[in-house]
Short mmCIF file of C-alpha atoms and ligand atoms in Angstrom, two decimals:
data_model
loop_
_atom_site.label_atom_id
_atom_site.label_comp_id
_atom_site.label_asym_id
_atom_site.label_seq_id
_atom_site.Cartn_x
_atom_site.Cartn_y
_atom_site.Cartn_z
CA UNK O 1 -8.73 21.37 28.36
CA UNK O 2 -6.74 18.57 30.01
CA UNK O 3 -7.51 17.18 33.45
CA UNK O 4 -5.37 14.63 35.23
CA UNK O 5 -6.86 13.22 38.38
CA UNK O 6 -5.08 11.14 41.04
CA UNK O 7 -2.65 9.86 38.46
CA UNK O 8 -0.14 7.17 39.41
CA UNK O 9 2.35 5.32 37.29
CA UNK O 10 4.35 2.37 38.54
CA UNK O 11 6.84 0.71 36.19
CA UNK O 12 7.23 -2.95 37.10
CA UNK O 13 9.80 -5.41 35.89
CA UNK O 14 10.45 -8.84 37.44
CA UNK O 15 12.72 -7.44 40.10
CA UNK O 16 12.20 -3.71 40.26
CA UNK O 17 9.25 -1.47 40.90
CA UNK O 18 9.61 2.23 40.14
CA UNK O 19 6.99 4.69 41.25
CA UNK O 20 7.26 7.39 38.59
CA UNK O 21 4.07 9.29 39.44
CA UNK O 22 2.14 9.25 42.66
CA UNK O 23 -1.30 10.76 42.93
CA UNK O 24 -0.71 13.65 40.54
CA UNK O 25 -3.43 16.20 39.82
CA UNK O 26 -3.14 18.78 37.06
CA UNK O 27 -5.44 20.93 34.96
CA UNK O 28 -4.37 22.62 31.73
CA UNK O 29 -6.75 25.24 30.39
CA UNK O 30 -7.52 25.67 26.71
CA UNK O 31 -5.04 28.14 25.17
CA UNK O 32 -2.58 27.89 28.06
CA UNK O 33 1.18 27.70 27.48
CA UNK O 34 2.39 25.61 30.39
CA UNK O 35 6.02 24.76 31.11
CA UNK O 36 6.76 21.90 33.44
CA UNK O 37 10.14 21.91 35.17
CA UNK O 38 11.65 19.49 37.64
CA UNK O 39 14.73 17.40 38.40
CA UNK O 40 15.87 14.62 36.10
CA UNK O 41 14.01 11.36 36.70
CA UNK O 42 11.11 12.97 38.56
CA UNK O 43 8.58 11.73 36.00
CA UNK O 44 8.08 14.65 33.59
CA UNK O 45 8.27 12.54 30.43
CA UNK O 46 6.06 9.91 32.02
CA UNK O 47 3.52 12.62 32.82
CA UNK O 48 3.63 14.05 29.29
CA UNK O 49 3.36 10.61 27.66
CA UNK O 50 0.30 9.79 29.73
CA UNK O 51 -1.21 13.21 29.01
CA UNK O 52 -0.57 12.53 25.31
CA UNK O 53 -2.14 9.06 25.45
CA UNK O 54 1.13 7.39 24.45
CA UNK O 55 1.13 5.50 27.73
CA UNK O 56 -1.56 4.50 30.21
CA UNK O 57 -1.49 5.36 33.91
CA UNK O 58 -1.44 2.60 36.52
CA UNK O 59 -4.25 4.44 38.28
CA UNK O 60 -6.13 7.67 37.82
CA UNK O 61 -8.10 9.57 35.23
CA UNK O 62 -7.08 11.35 32.05
CA UNK O 63 -9.71 13.63 30.57
CA UNK O 64 -9.13 15.61 27.38
CA UNK O 65 -11.73 18.06 26.11
CA UNK O 66 -14.30 16.42 28.33
CA UNK O 67 -13.57 12.90 27.12
CA UNK O 68 -12.29 10.30 29.56
CA UNK O 69 -9.84 7.98 27.95
CA UNK O 70 -9.85 4.92 30.19
CA UNK O 71 -11.46 1.90 28.58
CA UNK O 72 -10.98 3.25 25.05
CA UNK O 73 -9.89 0.59 22.58
CA UNK O 74 -6.43 1.02 21.01
CA UNK O 75 -7.82 2.04 17.64
CA UNK O 76 -10.25 4.54 19.11
CA UNK O 77 -7.44 5.96 21.24
CA UNK O 78 -5.17 6.29 18.21
CA UNK O 79 -7.85 8.15 16.22
CA UNK O 80 -8.57 10.51 19.13
CA UNK O 81 -4.85 11.13 19.72
CA UNK O 82 -4.15 11.78 16.06
CA UNK O 83 -6.98 14.32 15.87
CA UNK O 84 -6.41 16.14 19.15
CA UNK O 85 -2.72 16.03 20.01
CA UNK O 86 0.58 16.88 18.31
CA UNK O 87 3.93 15.72 19.71
CA UNK O 88 7.38 17.25 19.62
CA UNK O 89 10.33 15.33 21.07
CA UNK O 90 13.86 16.30 22.05
CA UNK O 91 15.35 14.00 19.41
CA UNK O 92 12.92 15.09 16.64
CA UNK O 93 11.92 11.49 15.73
CA UNK O 94 12.08 12.19 12.00
CA UNK O 95 12.52 9.34 9.51
CA UNK O 96 15.86 9.88 7.81
CA UNK O 97 14.95 7.92 4.67
CA UNK O 98 11.97 10.20 3.96
CA UNK O 99 12.33 13.76 2.74
CA UNK O 100 10.93 16.72 4.68
CA UNK O 101 7.58 16.77 2.91
CA UNK O 102 7.03 13.02 3.35
CA UNK O 103 7.89 13.27 7.06
CA UNK O 104 5.43 16.11 7.54
CA UNK O 105 2.63 14.30 5.68
CA UNK O 106 2.82 11.15 7.80
CA UNK O 107 0.00 11.89 10.28
CA UNK O 108 -2.36 12.52 7.34
CA UNK O 109 -1.36 9.26 5.70
CA UNK O 110 -2.62 7.44 8.79
CA UNK O 111 -5.88 9.35 8.39
CA UNK O 112 -6.15 8.33 4.74
CA UNK O 113 -6.16 11.91 3.46
CA UNK O 114 -5.65 11.99 -0.34
CA UNK O 115 -2.26 12.74 -1.82
CA UNK O 116 -2.93 16.19 -3.29
CA UNK O 117 -4.57 17.41 -0.07
CA UNK O 118 -1.65 16.03 1.93
CA UNK O 119 0.81 17.93 -0.26
CA UNK O 120 -1.21 21.13 -0.01
CA UNK O 121 -1.37 20.97 3.78
CA UNK O 122 2.30 19.97 4.10
CA UNK O 123 3.28 22.99 2.04
CA UNK O 124 1.10 25.21 4.21
CA UNK O 125 2.62 24.05 7.53
CA UNK O 126 6.15 24.12 6.11
CA UNK O 127 5.57 27.74 5.15
CA UNK O 128 4.36 28.39 8.68
CA UNK O 129 7.62 27.04 10.15
CA UNK O 130 9.72 28.84 7.50
CA UNK O 131 10.96 25.74 5.68
CA UNK O 132 8.98 25.51 2.45
CA UNK O 133 12.29 25.88 0.55
CA UNK O 134 13.59 22.68 2.18
CA UNK O 135 10.75 20.33 1.19
CA UNK O 136 12.90 17.98 -0.88
CA UNK O 137 15.77 17.85 1.60
CA UNK O 138 16.33 14.89 3.89
CA UNK O 139 16.62 15.28 7.68
CA UNK O 140 20.37 14.53 7.58
CA UNK O 141 20.81 17.57 5.33
CA UNK O 142 19.24 19.95 7.86
CA UNK O 143 20.45 21.65 11.03
CA UNK O 144 19.05 20.56 14.39
CA UNK O 145 16.84 23.63 14.61
CA UNK O 146 15.48 22.99 11.12
CA UNK O 147 14.80 19.34 12.02
CA UNK O 148 12.86 20.44 15.06
CA UNK O 149 10.84 22.90 12.94
CA UNK O 150 10.02 20.01 10.54
CA UNK O 151 8.91 17.97 13.57
CA UNK O 152 6.70 20.87 14.65
CA UNK O 153 5.22 21.10 11.14
CA UNK O 154 4.42 17.38 11.37
CA UNK O 155 2.88 17.92 14.80
CA UNK O 156 0.51 20.63 13.54
CA UNK O 157 -0.44 19.29 10.11
CA UNK O 158 -3.55 17.56 11.46
CA UNK O 159 -4.52 20.85 13.16
CA UNK O 160 -4.46 19.49 16.73
CA UNK O 161 -5.60 21.85 19.42
CA UNK O 162 -2.95 20.63 21.87
CA UNK O 163 0.81 20.39 21.37
CA UNK O 164 2.95 18.42 23.81
CA UNK O 165 6.69 19.07 23.66
CA UNK O 166 9.25 17.12 25.69
CA UNK O 167 12.45 19.17 25.96
CA UNK O 168 12.03 20.47 22.39
CA UNK O 169 15.24 22.51 22.55
CA UNK O 170 17.30 20.04 24.58
CA UNK O 171 19.47 19.08 21.58
CA UNK O 172 19.82 22.58 20.16
CA UNK O 173 22.24 25.44 20.68
CA UNK O 174 20.83 28.63 22.17
CA UNK O 175 20.16 30.41 18.87
CA UNK O 176 18.32 27.47 17.32
CA UNK O 177 16.54 26.86 20.60
CA UNK O 178 15.33 30.45 20.52
CA UNK O 179 13.96 29.97 16.98
CA UNK O 180 12.01 26.91 18.05
CA UNK O 181 10.67 28.67 21.14
CA UNK O 182 9.58 31.63 19.01
CA UNK O 183 7.67 29.23 16.78
CA UNK O 184 5.94 27.51 19.70
CA UNK O 185 5.10 30.94 21.11
CA UNK O 186 3.42 31.92 17.82
CA UNK O 187 1.46 28.67 17.66
CA UNK O 188 0.08 29.51 21.08
CA UNK O 189 -0.49 33.23 20.66
CA UNK O 190 -1.61 33.46 17.05
CA UNK O 191 -3.31 30.10 16.57
CA UNK O 192 -4.57 29.65 20.13
CA UNK O 193 -3.13 26.17 20.51
CA UNK O 194 -2.66 24.77 24.00
CA UNK O 195 0.99 23.95 24.63
CA UNK O 196 2.49 21.83 27.39
CA UNK O 197 6.27 21.80 27.36
CA UNK O 198 8.76 19.99 29.56
CA UNK O 199 12.01 21.92 29.85
CA UNK O 200 15.13 22.35 31.94
CA UNK O 201 15.61 25.88 30.66
CA UNK O 202 14.05 28.31 33.11
CA UNK O 203 14.84 31.37 30.99
CA UNK O 204 12.97 29.92 28.00
CA UNK O 205 10.08 28.91 30.19
CA UNK O 206 9.83 32.43 31.63
CA UNK O 207 9.96 34.09 28.22
CA UNK O 208 7.33 31.92 26.60
CA UNK O 209 4.95 30.41 29.09
CA UNK O 210 1.95 31.87 30.71
CA UNK O 211 2.37 29.32 33.48
CA UNK O 212 5.37 27.47 34.88
CA UNK O 213 4.82 24.56 37.22
CA UNK O 214 7.43 22.69 39.18
CA UNK O 215 7.05 18.98 39.49
CA UNK O 216 8.72 16.53 41.84
CA UNK O 217 6.95 13.32 40.78
CA UNK O 218 4.26 13.72 43.38
CA UNK O 219 3.00 17.25 43.28
CA UNK O 220 2.74 19.85 40.58
CA UNK O 221 3.19 23.25 42.20
N1 ATP P 301 9.87 2.25 30.62
C1 ATP P 301 10.31 2.38 31.88
N2 ATP P 301 10.51 1.29 32.65
C2 ATP P 301 10.94 1.40 33.92
N3 ATP P 301 11.17 2.57 34.54
C3 ATP P 301 10.99 3.70 33.83
C4 ATP P 301 10.56 3.67 32.46
N4 ATP P 301 10.46 4.94 32.00
C5 ATP P 301 10.81 5.73 33.04
N5 ATP P 301 11.14 4.99 34.13
C6 ATP P 301 11.54 5.51 35.44
O1 ATP P 301 10.54 6.42 35.88
C7 ATP P 301 11.12 7.57 36.48
C8 ATP P 301 10.67 8.81 35.75
O2 ATP P 301 11.22 8.80 34.43
P1 ATP P 301 10.96 9.98 33.38
O3 ATP P 301 11.60 9.59 32.11
O4 ATP P 301 9.50 10.26 33.35
O5 ATP P 301 11.72 11.20 34.08
P2 ATP P 301 12.00 12.69 33.55
O6 ATP P 301 11.53 13.63 34.62
O7 ATP P 301 11.44 12.88 32.20
O8 ATP P 301 13.60 12.75 33.51
P3 ATP P 301 14.57 13.61 32.53
O9 ATP P 301 14.49 15.03 33.01
O10 ATP P 301 15.91 13.00 32.78
O11 ATP P 301 14.09 13.42 31.13
C9 ATP P 301 12.64 7.36 36.47
O12 ATP P 301 13.00 6.84 37.72
C10 ATP P 301 12.83 6.32 35.38
O13 ATP P 301 13.95 5.51 35.66
MG1 MG P 302 12.29 13.24 30.32
#
C-alpha cells in the first residue's frame, strides 16, 4: 500500500520556481490497478517519480508498505526501492549495448545475485512476457512493443510488489500498446501486483484499471 500525504514539489533554479505538486494526497491499495490521467505538465511524472523514490518531495510524506521514507540514507533507499518497486518508462530505458538477457538481469546484478540464478530468473520472466526466444537479441533488433516487454521483464525480475509505469504505451502503435496493456493487466490480475500507470489514453485506462484518477497538479480526483 502506498500513501502520499500533503505532498509538494517545487523545482527551483536560480531564476525560476515551478510548483509541480501542491499538497497532494493519494492512497493506493495493495493489488489496485490505478491509472492517473491529466493534462501535460500537471505533474504526473513528478508524482510517479516521488512515489517510486526516484525523487524526493519538497514537503510531505511518502509511505510504502507502512515504511516512511523520509530521512532514509541513499543506500537504504536504493535497497528498499530495488526490492519493492519496478519501473516502466515510455522510452523503455534499455541499454542498447547489452542483449535482452543482460538488460533483464541488471536489477539482480545490483543485488549481487549469482550468475546462474540471474540467468534462471531472467529466462523465467522473459517467458512470462513472451520473449524467451529473443534473449540474445539486442534492443535495436526488436520492435517497440518487444522493447517495452523486455523493460517489463526487467521491472519484475526482482519480484517487486508494485509496478510504476509512466506512459508505457506512449511510443507504441495501438496494436503493440494493446499487447503491453494485456501484459500489465495479467501482472495485476494473476500475480496480484499493484500497478500505478500514468497515461493519456482513456480507452486503455478504462479497459485495464480498477481505478482511474484525474490529476491537475493539486488534487487527485
Ligand atoms: N527537473 C525539473 N526542473 C524544473 N522543472 C521541472 C522539472 N521536471 C518537471 N518540471 C516542471 O514540473 C511540471 C510538471 O512536470 P511533469 O513532468 O511532472 O508533468 P507531466 O504531467 O508528467 O507532463 P506530461 O504529460 O507532458 O508528461 C512542469 O511544469 C515541468 O516543466
Ligand atoms: Mg510525464
